[in-house]
Structure formats: structure tokens, C-alpha cells
PDB file of N, CA and C in Angstrom:
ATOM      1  N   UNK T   1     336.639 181.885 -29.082  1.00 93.00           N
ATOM      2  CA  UNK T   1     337.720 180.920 -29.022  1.00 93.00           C
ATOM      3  C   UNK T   1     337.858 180.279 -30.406  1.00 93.00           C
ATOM      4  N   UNK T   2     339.280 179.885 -31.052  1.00 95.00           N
ATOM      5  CA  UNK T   2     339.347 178.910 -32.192  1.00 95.00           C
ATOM      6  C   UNK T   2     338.933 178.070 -31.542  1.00 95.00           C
ATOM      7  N   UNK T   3     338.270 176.875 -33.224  1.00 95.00           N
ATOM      8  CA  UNK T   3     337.646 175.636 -33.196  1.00 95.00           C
ATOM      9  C   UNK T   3     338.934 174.858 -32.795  1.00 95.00           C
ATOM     10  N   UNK T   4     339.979 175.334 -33.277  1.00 95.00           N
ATOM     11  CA  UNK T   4     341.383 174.133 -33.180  1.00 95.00           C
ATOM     12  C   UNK T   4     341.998 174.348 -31.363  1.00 95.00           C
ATOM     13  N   UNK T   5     341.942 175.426 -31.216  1.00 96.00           N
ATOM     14  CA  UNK T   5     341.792 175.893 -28.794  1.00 96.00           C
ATOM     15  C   UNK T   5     340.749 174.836 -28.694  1.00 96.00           C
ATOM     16  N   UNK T   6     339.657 174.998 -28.976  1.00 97.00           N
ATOM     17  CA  UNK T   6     338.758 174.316 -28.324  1.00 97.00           C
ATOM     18  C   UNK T   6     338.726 172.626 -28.488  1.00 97.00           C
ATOM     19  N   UNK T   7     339.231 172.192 -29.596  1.00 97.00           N
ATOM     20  CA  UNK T   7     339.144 171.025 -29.842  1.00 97.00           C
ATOM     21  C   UNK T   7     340.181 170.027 -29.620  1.00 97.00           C
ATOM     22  N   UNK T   8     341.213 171.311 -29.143  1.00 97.00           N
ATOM     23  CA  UNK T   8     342.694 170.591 -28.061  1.00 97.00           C
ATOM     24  C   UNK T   8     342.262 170.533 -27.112  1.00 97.00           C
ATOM     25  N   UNK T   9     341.537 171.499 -26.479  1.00 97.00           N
ATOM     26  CA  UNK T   9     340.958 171.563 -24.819  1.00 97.00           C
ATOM     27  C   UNK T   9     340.346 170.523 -24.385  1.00 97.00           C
ATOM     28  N   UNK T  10     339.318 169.940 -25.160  1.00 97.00           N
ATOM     29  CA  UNK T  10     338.321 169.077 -25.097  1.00 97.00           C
ATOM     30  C   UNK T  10     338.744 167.705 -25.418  1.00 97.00           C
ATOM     31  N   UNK T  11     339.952 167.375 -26.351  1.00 97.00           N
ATOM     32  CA  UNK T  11     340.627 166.264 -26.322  1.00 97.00           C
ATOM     33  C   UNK T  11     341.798 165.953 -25.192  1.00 97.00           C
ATOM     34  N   UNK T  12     342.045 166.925 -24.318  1.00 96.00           N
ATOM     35  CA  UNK T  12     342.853 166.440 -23.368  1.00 96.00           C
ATOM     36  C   UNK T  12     341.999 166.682 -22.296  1.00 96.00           C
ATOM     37  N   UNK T  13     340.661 167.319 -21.924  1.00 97.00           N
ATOM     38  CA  UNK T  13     340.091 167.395 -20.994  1.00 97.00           C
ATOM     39  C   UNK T  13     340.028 165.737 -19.960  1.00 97.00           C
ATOM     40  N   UNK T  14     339.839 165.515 -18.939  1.00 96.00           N
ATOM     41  CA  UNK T  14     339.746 164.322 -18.317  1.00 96.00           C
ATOM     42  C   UNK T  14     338.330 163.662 -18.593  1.00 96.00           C
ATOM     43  N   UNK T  15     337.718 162.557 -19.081  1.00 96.00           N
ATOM     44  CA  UNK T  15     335.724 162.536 -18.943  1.00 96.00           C
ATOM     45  C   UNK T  15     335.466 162.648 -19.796  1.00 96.00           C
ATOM     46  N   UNK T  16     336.046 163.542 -21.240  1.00 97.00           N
ATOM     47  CA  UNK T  16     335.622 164.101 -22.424  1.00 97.00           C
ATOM     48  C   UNK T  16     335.901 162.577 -23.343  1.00 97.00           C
ATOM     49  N   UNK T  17     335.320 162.158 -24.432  1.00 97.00           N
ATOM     50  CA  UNK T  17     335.620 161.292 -25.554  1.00 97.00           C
ATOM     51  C   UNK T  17     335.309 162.169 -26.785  1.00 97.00           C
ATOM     52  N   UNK T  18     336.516 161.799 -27.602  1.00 97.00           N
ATOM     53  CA  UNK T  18     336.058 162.149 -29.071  1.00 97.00           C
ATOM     54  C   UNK T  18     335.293 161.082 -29.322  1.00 97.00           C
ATOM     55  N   UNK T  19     334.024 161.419 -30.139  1.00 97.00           N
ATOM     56  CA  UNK T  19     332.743 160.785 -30.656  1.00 97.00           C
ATOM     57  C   UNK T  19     333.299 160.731 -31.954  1.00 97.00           C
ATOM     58  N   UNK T  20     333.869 161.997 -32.623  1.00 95.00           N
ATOM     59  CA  UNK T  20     333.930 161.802 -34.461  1.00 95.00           C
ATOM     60  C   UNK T  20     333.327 162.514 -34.695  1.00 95.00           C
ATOM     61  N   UNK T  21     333.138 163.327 -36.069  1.00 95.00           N
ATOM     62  CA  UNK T  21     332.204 164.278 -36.073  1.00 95.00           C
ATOM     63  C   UNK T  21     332.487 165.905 -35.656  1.00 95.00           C
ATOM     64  N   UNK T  22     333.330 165.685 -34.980  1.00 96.00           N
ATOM     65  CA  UNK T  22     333.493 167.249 -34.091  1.00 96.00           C
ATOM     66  C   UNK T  22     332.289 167.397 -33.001  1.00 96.00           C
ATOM     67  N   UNK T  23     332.559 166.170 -32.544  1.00 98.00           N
ATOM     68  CA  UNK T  23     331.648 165.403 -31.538  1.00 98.00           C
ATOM     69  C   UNK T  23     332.044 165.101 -30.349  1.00 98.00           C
ATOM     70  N   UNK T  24     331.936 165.709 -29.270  1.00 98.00           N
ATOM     71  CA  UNK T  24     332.627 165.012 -27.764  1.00 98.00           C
ATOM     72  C   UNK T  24     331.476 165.087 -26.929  1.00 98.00           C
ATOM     73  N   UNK T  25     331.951 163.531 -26.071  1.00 98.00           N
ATOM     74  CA  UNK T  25     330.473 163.276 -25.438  1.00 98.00           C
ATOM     75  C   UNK T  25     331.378 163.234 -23.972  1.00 98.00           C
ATOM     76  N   UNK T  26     330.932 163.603 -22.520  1.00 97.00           N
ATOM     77  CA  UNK T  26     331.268 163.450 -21.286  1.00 97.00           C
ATOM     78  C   UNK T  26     331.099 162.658 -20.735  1.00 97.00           C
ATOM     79  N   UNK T  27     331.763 161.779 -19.961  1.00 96.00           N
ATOM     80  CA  UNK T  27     331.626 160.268 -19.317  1.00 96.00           C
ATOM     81  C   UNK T  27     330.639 160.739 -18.084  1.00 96.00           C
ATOM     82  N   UNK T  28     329.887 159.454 -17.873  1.00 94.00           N
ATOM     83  CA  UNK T  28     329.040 159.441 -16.327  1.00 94.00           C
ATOM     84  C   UNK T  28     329.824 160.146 -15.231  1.00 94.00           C
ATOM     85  N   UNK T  29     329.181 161.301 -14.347  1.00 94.00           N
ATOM     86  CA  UNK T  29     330.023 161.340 -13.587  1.00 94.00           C
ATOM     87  C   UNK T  29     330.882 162.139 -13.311  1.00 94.00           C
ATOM     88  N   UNK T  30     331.778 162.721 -14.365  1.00 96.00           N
ATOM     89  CA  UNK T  30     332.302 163.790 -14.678  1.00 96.00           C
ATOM     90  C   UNK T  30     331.618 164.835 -15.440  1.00 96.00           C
ATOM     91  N   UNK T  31     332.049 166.193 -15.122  1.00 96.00           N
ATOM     92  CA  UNK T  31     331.522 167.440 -14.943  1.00 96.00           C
ATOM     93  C   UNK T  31     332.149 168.914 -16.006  1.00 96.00           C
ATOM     94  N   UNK T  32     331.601 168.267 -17.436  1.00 97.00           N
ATOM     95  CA  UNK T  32     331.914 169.837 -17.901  1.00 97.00           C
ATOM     96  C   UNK T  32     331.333 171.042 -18.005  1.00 97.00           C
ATOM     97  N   UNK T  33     331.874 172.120 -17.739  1.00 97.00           N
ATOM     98  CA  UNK T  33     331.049 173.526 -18.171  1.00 97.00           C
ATOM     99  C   UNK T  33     331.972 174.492 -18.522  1.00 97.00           C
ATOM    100  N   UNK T  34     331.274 175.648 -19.736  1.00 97.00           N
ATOM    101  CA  UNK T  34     331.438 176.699 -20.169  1.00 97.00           C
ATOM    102  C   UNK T  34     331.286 177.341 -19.673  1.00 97.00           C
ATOM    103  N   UNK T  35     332.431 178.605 -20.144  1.00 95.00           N
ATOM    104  CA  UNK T  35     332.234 179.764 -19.446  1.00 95.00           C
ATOM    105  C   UNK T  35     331.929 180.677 -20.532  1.00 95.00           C
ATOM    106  N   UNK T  36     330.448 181.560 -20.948  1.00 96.00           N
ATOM    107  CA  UNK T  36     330.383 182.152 -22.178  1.00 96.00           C
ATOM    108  C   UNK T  36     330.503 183.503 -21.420  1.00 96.00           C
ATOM    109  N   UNK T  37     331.081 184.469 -22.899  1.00 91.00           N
ATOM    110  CA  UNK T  37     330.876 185.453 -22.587  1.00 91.00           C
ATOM    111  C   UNK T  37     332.546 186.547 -22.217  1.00 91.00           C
ATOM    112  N   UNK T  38     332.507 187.474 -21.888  1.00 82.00           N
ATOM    113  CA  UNK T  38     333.844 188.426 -21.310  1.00 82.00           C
ATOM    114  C   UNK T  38     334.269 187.549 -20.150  1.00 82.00           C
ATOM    115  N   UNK T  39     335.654 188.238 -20.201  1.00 76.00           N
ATOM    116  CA  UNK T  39     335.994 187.275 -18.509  1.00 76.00           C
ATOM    117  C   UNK T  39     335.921 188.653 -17.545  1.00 76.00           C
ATOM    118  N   UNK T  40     335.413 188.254 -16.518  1.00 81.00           N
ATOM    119  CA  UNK T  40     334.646 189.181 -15.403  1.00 81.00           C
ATOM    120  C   UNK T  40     333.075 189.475 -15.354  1.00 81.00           C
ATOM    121  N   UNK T  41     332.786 188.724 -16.965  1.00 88.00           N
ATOM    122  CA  UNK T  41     331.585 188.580 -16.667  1.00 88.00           C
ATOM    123  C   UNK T  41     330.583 187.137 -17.584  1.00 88.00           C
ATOM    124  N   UNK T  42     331.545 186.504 -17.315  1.00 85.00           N
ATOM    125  CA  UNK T  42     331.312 185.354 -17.709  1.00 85.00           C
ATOM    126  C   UNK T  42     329.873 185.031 -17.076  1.00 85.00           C
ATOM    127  N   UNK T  43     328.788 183.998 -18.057  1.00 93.00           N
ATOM    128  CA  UNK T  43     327.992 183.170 -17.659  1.00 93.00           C
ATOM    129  C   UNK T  43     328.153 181.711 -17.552  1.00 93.00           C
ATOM    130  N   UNK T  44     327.725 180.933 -16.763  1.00 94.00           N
ATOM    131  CA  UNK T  44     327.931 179.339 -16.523  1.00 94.00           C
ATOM    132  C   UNK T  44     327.540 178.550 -17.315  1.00 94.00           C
ATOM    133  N   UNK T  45     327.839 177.749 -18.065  1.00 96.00           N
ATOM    134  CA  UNK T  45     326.588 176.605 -18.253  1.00 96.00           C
ATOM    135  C   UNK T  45     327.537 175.153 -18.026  1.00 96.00           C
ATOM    136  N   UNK T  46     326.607 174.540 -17.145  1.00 95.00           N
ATOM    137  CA  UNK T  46     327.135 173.202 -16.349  1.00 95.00           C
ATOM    138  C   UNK T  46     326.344 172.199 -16.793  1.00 95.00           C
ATOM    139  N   UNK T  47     326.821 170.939 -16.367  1.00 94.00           N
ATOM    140  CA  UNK T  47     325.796 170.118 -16.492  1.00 94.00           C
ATOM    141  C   UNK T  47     325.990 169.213 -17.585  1.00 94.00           C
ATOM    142  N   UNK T  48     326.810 169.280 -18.705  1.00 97.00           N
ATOM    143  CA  UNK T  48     326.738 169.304 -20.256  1.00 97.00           C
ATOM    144  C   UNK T  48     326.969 167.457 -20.119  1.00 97.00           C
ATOM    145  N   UNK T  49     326.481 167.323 -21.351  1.00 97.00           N
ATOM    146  CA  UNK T  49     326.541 165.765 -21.459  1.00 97.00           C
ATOM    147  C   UNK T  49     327.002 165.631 -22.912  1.00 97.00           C
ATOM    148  N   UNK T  50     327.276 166.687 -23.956  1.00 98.00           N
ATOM    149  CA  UNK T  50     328.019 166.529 -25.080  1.00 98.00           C
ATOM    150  C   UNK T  50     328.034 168.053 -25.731  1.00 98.00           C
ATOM    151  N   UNK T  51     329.060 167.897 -26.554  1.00 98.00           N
ATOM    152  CA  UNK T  51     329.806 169.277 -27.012  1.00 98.00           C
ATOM    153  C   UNK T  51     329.909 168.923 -28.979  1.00 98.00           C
ATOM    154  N   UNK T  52     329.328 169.499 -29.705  1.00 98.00           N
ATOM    155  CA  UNK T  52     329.271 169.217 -30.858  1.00 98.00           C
ATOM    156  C   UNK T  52     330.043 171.014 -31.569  1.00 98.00           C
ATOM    157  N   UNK T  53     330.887 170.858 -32.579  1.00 97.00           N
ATOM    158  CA  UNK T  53     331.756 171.952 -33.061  1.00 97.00           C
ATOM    159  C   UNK T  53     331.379 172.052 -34.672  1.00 97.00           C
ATOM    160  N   UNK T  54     331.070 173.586 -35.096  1.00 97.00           N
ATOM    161  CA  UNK T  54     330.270 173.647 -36.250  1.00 97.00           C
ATOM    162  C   UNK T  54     330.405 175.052 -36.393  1.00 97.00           C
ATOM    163  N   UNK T  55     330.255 175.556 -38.097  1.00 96.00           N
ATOM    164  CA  UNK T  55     331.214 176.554 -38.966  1.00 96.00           C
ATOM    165  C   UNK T  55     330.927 177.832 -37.733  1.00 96.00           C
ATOM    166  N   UNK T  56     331.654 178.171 -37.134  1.00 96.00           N
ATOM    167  CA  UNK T  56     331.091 179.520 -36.556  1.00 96.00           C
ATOM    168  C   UNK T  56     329.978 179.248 -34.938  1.00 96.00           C
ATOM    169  N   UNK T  57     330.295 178.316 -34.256  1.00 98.00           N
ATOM    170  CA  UNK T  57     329.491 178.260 -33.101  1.00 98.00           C
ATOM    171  C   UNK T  57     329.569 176.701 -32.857  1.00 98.00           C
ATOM    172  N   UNK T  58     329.331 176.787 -31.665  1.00 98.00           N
ATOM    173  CA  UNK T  58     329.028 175.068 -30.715  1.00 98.00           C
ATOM    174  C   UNK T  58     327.677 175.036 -30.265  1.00 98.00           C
ATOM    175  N   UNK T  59     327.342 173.604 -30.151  1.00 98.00           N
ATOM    176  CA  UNK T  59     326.353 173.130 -29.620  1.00 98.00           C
ATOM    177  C   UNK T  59     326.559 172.465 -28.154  1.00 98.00           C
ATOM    178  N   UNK T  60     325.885 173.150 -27.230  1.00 98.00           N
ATOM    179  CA  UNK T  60     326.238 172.475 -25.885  1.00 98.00           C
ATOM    180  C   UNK T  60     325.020 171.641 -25.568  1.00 98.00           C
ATOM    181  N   UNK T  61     325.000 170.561 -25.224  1.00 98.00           N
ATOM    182  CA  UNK T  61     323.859 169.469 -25.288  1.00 98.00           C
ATOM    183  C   UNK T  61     324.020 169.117 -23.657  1.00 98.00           C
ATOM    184  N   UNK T  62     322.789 169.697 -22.955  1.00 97.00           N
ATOM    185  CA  UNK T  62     322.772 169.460 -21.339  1.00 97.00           C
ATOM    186  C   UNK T  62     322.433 167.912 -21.219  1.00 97.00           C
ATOM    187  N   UNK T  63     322.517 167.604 -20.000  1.00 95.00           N
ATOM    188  CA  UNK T  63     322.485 166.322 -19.313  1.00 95.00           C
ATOM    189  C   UNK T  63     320.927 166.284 -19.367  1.00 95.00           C
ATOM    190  N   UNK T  64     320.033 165.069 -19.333  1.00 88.00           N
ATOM    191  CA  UNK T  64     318.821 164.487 -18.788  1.00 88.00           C
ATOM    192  C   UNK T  64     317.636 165.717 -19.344  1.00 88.00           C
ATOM    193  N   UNK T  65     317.717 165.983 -20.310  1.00 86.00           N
ATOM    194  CA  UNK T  65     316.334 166.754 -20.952  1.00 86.00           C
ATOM    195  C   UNK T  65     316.929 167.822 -21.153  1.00 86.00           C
ATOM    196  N   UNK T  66     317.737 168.408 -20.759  1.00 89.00           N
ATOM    197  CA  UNK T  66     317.811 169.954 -20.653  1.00 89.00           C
ATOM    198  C   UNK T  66     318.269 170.819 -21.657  1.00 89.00           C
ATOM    199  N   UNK T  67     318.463 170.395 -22.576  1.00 96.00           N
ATOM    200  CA  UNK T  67     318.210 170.824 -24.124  1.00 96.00           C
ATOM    201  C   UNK T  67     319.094 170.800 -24.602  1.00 96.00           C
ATOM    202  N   UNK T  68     319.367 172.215 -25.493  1.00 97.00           N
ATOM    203  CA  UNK T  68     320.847 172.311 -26.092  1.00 97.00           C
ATOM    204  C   UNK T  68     320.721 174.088 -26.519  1.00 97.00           C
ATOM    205  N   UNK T  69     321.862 174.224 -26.172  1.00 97.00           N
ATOM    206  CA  UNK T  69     321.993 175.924 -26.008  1.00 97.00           C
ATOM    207  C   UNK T  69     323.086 175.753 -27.229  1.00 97.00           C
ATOM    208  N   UNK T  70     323.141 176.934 -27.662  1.00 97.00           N
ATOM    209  CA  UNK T  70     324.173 177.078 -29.020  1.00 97.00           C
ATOM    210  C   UNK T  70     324.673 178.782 -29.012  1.00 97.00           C
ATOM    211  N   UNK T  71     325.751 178.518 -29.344  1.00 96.00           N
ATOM    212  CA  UNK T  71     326.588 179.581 -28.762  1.00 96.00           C
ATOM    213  C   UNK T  71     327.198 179.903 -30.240  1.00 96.00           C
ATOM    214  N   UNK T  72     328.054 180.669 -30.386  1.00 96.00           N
ATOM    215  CA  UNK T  72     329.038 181.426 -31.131  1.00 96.00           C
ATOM    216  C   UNK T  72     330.116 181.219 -30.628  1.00 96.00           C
ATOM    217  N   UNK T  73     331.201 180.262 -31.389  1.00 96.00           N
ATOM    218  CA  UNK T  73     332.570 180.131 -31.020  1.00 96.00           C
ATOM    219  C   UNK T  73     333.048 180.936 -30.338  1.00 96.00           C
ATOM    220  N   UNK T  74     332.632 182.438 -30.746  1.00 94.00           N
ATOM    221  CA  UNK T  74     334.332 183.688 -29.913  1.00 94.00           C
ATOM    222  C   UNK T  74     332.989 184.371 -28.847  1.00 94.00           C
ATOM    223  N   UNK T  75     332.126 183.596 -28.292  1.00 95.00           N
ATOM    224  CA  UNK T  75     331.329 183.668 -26.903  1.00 95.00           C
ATOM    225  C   UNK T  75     332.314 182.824 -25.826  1.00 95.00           C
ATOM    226  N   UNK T  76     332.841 182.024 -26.451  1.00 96.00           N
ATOM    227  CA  UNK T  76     333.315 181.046 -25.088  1.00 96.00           C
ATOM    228  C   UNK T  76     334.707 181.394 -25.020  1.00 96.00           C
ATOM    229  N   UNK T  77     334.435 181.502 -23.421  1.00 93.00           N
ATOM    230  CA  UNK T  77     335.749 181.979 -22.852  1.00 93.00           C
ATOM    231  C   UNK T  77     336.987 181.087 -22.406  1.00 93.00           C
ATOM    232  N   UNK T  78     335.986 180.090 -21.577  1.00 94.00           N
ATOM    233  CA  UNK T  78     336.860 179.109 -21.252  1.00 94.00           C
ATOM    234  C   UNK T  78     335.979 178.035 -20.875  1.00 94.00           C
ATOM    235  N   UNK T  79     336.655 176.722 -20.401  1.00 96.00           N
ATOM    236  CA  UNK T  79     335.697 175.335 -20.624  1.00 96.00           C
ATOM    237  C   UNK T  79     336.869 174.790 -18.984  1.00 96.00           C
ATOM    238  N   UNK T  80     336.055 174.114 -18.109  1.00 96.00           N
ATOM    239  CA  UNK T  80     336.295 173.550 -17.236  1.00 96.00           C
ATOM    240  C   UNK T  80     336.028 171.887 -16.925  1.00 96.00           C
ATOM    241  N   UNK T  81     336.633 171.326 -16.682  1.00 96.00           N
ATOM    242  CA  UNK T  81     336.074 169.382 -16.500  1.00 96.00           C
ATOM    243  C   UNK T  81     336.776 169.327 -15.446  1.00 96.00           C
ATOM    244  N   UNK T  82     336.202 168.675 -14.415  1.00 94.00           N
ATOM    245  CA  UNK T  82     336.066 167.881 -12.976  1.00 94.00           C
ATOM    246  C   UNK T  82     335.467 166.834 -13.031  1.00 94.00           C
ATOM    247  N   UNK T  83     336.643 166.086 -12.002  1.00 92.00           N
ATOM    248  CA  UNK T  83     336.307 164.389 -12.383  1.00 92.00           C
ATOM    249  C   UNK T  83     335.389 164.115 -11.256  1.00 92.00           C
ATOM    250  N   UNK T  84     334.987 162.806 -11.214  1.00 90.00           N
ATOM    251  CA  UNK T  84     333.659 162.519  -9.917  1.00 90.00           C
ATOM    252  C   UNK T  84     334.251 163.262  -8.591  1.00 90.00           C
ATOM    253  N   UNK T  85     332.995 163.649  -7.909  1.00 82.00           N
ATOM    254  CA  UNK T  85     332.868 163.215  -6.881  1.00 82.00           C
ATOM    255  C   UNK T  85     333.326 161.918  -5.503  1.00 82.00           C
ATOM    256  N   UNK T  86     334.445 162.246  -4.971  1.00 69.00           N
ATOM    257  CA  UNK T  86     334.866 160.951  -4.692  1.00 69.00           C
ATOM    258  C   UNK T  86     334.415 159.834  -5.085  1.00 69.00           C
ATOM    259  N   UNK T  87     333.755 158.972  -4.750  1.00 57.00           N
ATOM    260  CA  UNK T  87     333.611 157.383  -5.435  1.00 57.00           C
ATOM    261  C   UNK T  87     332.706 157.537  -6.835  1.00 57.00           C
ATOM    262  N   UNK T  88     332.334 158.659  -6.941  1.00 51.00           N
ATOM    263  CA  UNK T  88     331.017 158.817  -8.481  1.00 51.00           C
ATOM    264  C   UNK T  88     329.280 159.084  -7.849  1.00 51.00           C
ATOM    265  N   UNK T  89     329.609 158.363  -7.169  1.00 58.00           N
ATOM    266  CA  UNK T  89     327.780 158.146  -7.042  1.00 58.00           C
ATOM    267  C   UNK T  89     327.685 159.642  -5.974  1.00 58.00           C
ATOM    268  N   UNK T  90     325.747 159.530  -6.711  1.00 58.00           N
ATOM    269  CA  UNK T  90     325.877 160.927  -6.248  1.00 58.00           C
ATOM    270  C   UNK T  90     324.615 160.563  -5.294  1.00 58.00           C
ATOM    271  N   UNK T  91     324.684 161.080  -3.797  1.00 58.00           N
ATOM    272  CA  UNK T  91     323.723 160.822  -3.042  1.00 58.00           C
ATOM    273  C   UNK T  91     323.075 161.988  -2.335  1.00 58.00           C
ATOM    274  N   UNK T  92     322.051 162.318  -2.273  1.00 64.00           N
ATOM    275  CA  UNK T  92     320.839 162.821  -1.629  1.00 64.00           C
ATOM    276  C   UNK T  92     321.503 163.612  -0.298  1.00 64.00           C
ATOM    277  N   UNK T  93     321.584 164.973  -0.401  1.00 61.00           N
ATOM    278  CA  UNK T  93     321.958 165.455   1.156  1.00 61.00           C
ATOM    279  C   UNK T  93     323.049 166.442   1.352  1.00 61.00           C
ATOM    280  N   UNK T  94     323.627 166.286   1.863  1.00 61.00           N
ATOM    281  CA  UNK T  94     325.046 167.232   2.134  1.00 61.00           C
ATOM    282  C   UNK T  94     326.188 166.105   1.566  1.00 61.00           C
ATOM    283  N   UNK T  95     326.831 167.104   1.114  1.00 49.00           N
ATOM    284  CA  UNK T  95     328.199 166.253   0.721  1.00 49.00           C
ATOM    285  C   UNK T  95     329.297 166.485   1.532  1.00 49.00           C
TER     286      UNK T  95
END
């Protein structure tokens, strides 16, 4: 994907903030993920809690420890954001 696709995507995404930097961080609550890879055989990665853009590849920075995976710009296929969960809070069980 271009850095300039991706960095329209991610500025109109819903949850997403430009940080600065080529920096976007995801609000509490709301839900972005990548789709790397061919389409039909795309891999997931969910969870993300910030998206950093750099010469030739992104940095996907998971939620609560879970590291940061780094990709190659023309790996990503497409990028998805979903807003809360009805009221936000997330509780224990069946939804």
C-alpha cells in the first residue's frame, strides 16, 4: 500500500488520532486491524493500540504488552476500525 492510501485511511478512520510524527494512536475501546499479505490470503493482526509510518514499512504497536510487529508497506492489504462495543466496557462472558 502507499504511505499517502494509508495515511488517508488512518486519518479518516473512526478511534484513530494523528499523534504527529507519522504517528496514529487508537482511542480506548475502539478496534483496529491489518490485513497483511495477498487478498485471499490475508493474515490478521488485531488488537493494535498505535500505527507508526516509516521509509518503506509500518510499525504496528499491539495493545497491553504485545509488542510490535513491523511490516513492509506493499504487505498491507487493507486496515479495518470498529467502534466500541455497545456502551465500551468490555465484560467477562458472552456478549
Amino acid at each position: 500500500m502507499e504511505p499517502s492510501i494509508l495515511t488517508r485511511i488512518l486519518a479518516a478512520a473512526p478511534g484513530v488520532q494523528d499523534a504527529g510524527d507519522a504517528r496514529f494512536t487508537v482511542e480506548d475501546g475502539h478496534r483496529l486491524t491489518f490485513y497483511l499479505g495477498q487478498p485471499g490470503q490475508a493474515m490478521v493482526l488485531g488488537d493494535l493500540a498505535s500505527v507508526s509510518l516509516h521509509e518503506g514499512f509500518v510499525a504496528l504497536e499491539k495493545r497491553e504488552g504485545g509488542g510490535t510487529v513491523f511490516v513492509a508497506l506493499d504487505h498491507v492489504h487493507a486496515v479495518a476500525a470498529r467502534p466500541p462495543k455497545g456502551d465500551g466496557v468490555q465484560r467477562t462472558g458472552f456478549v
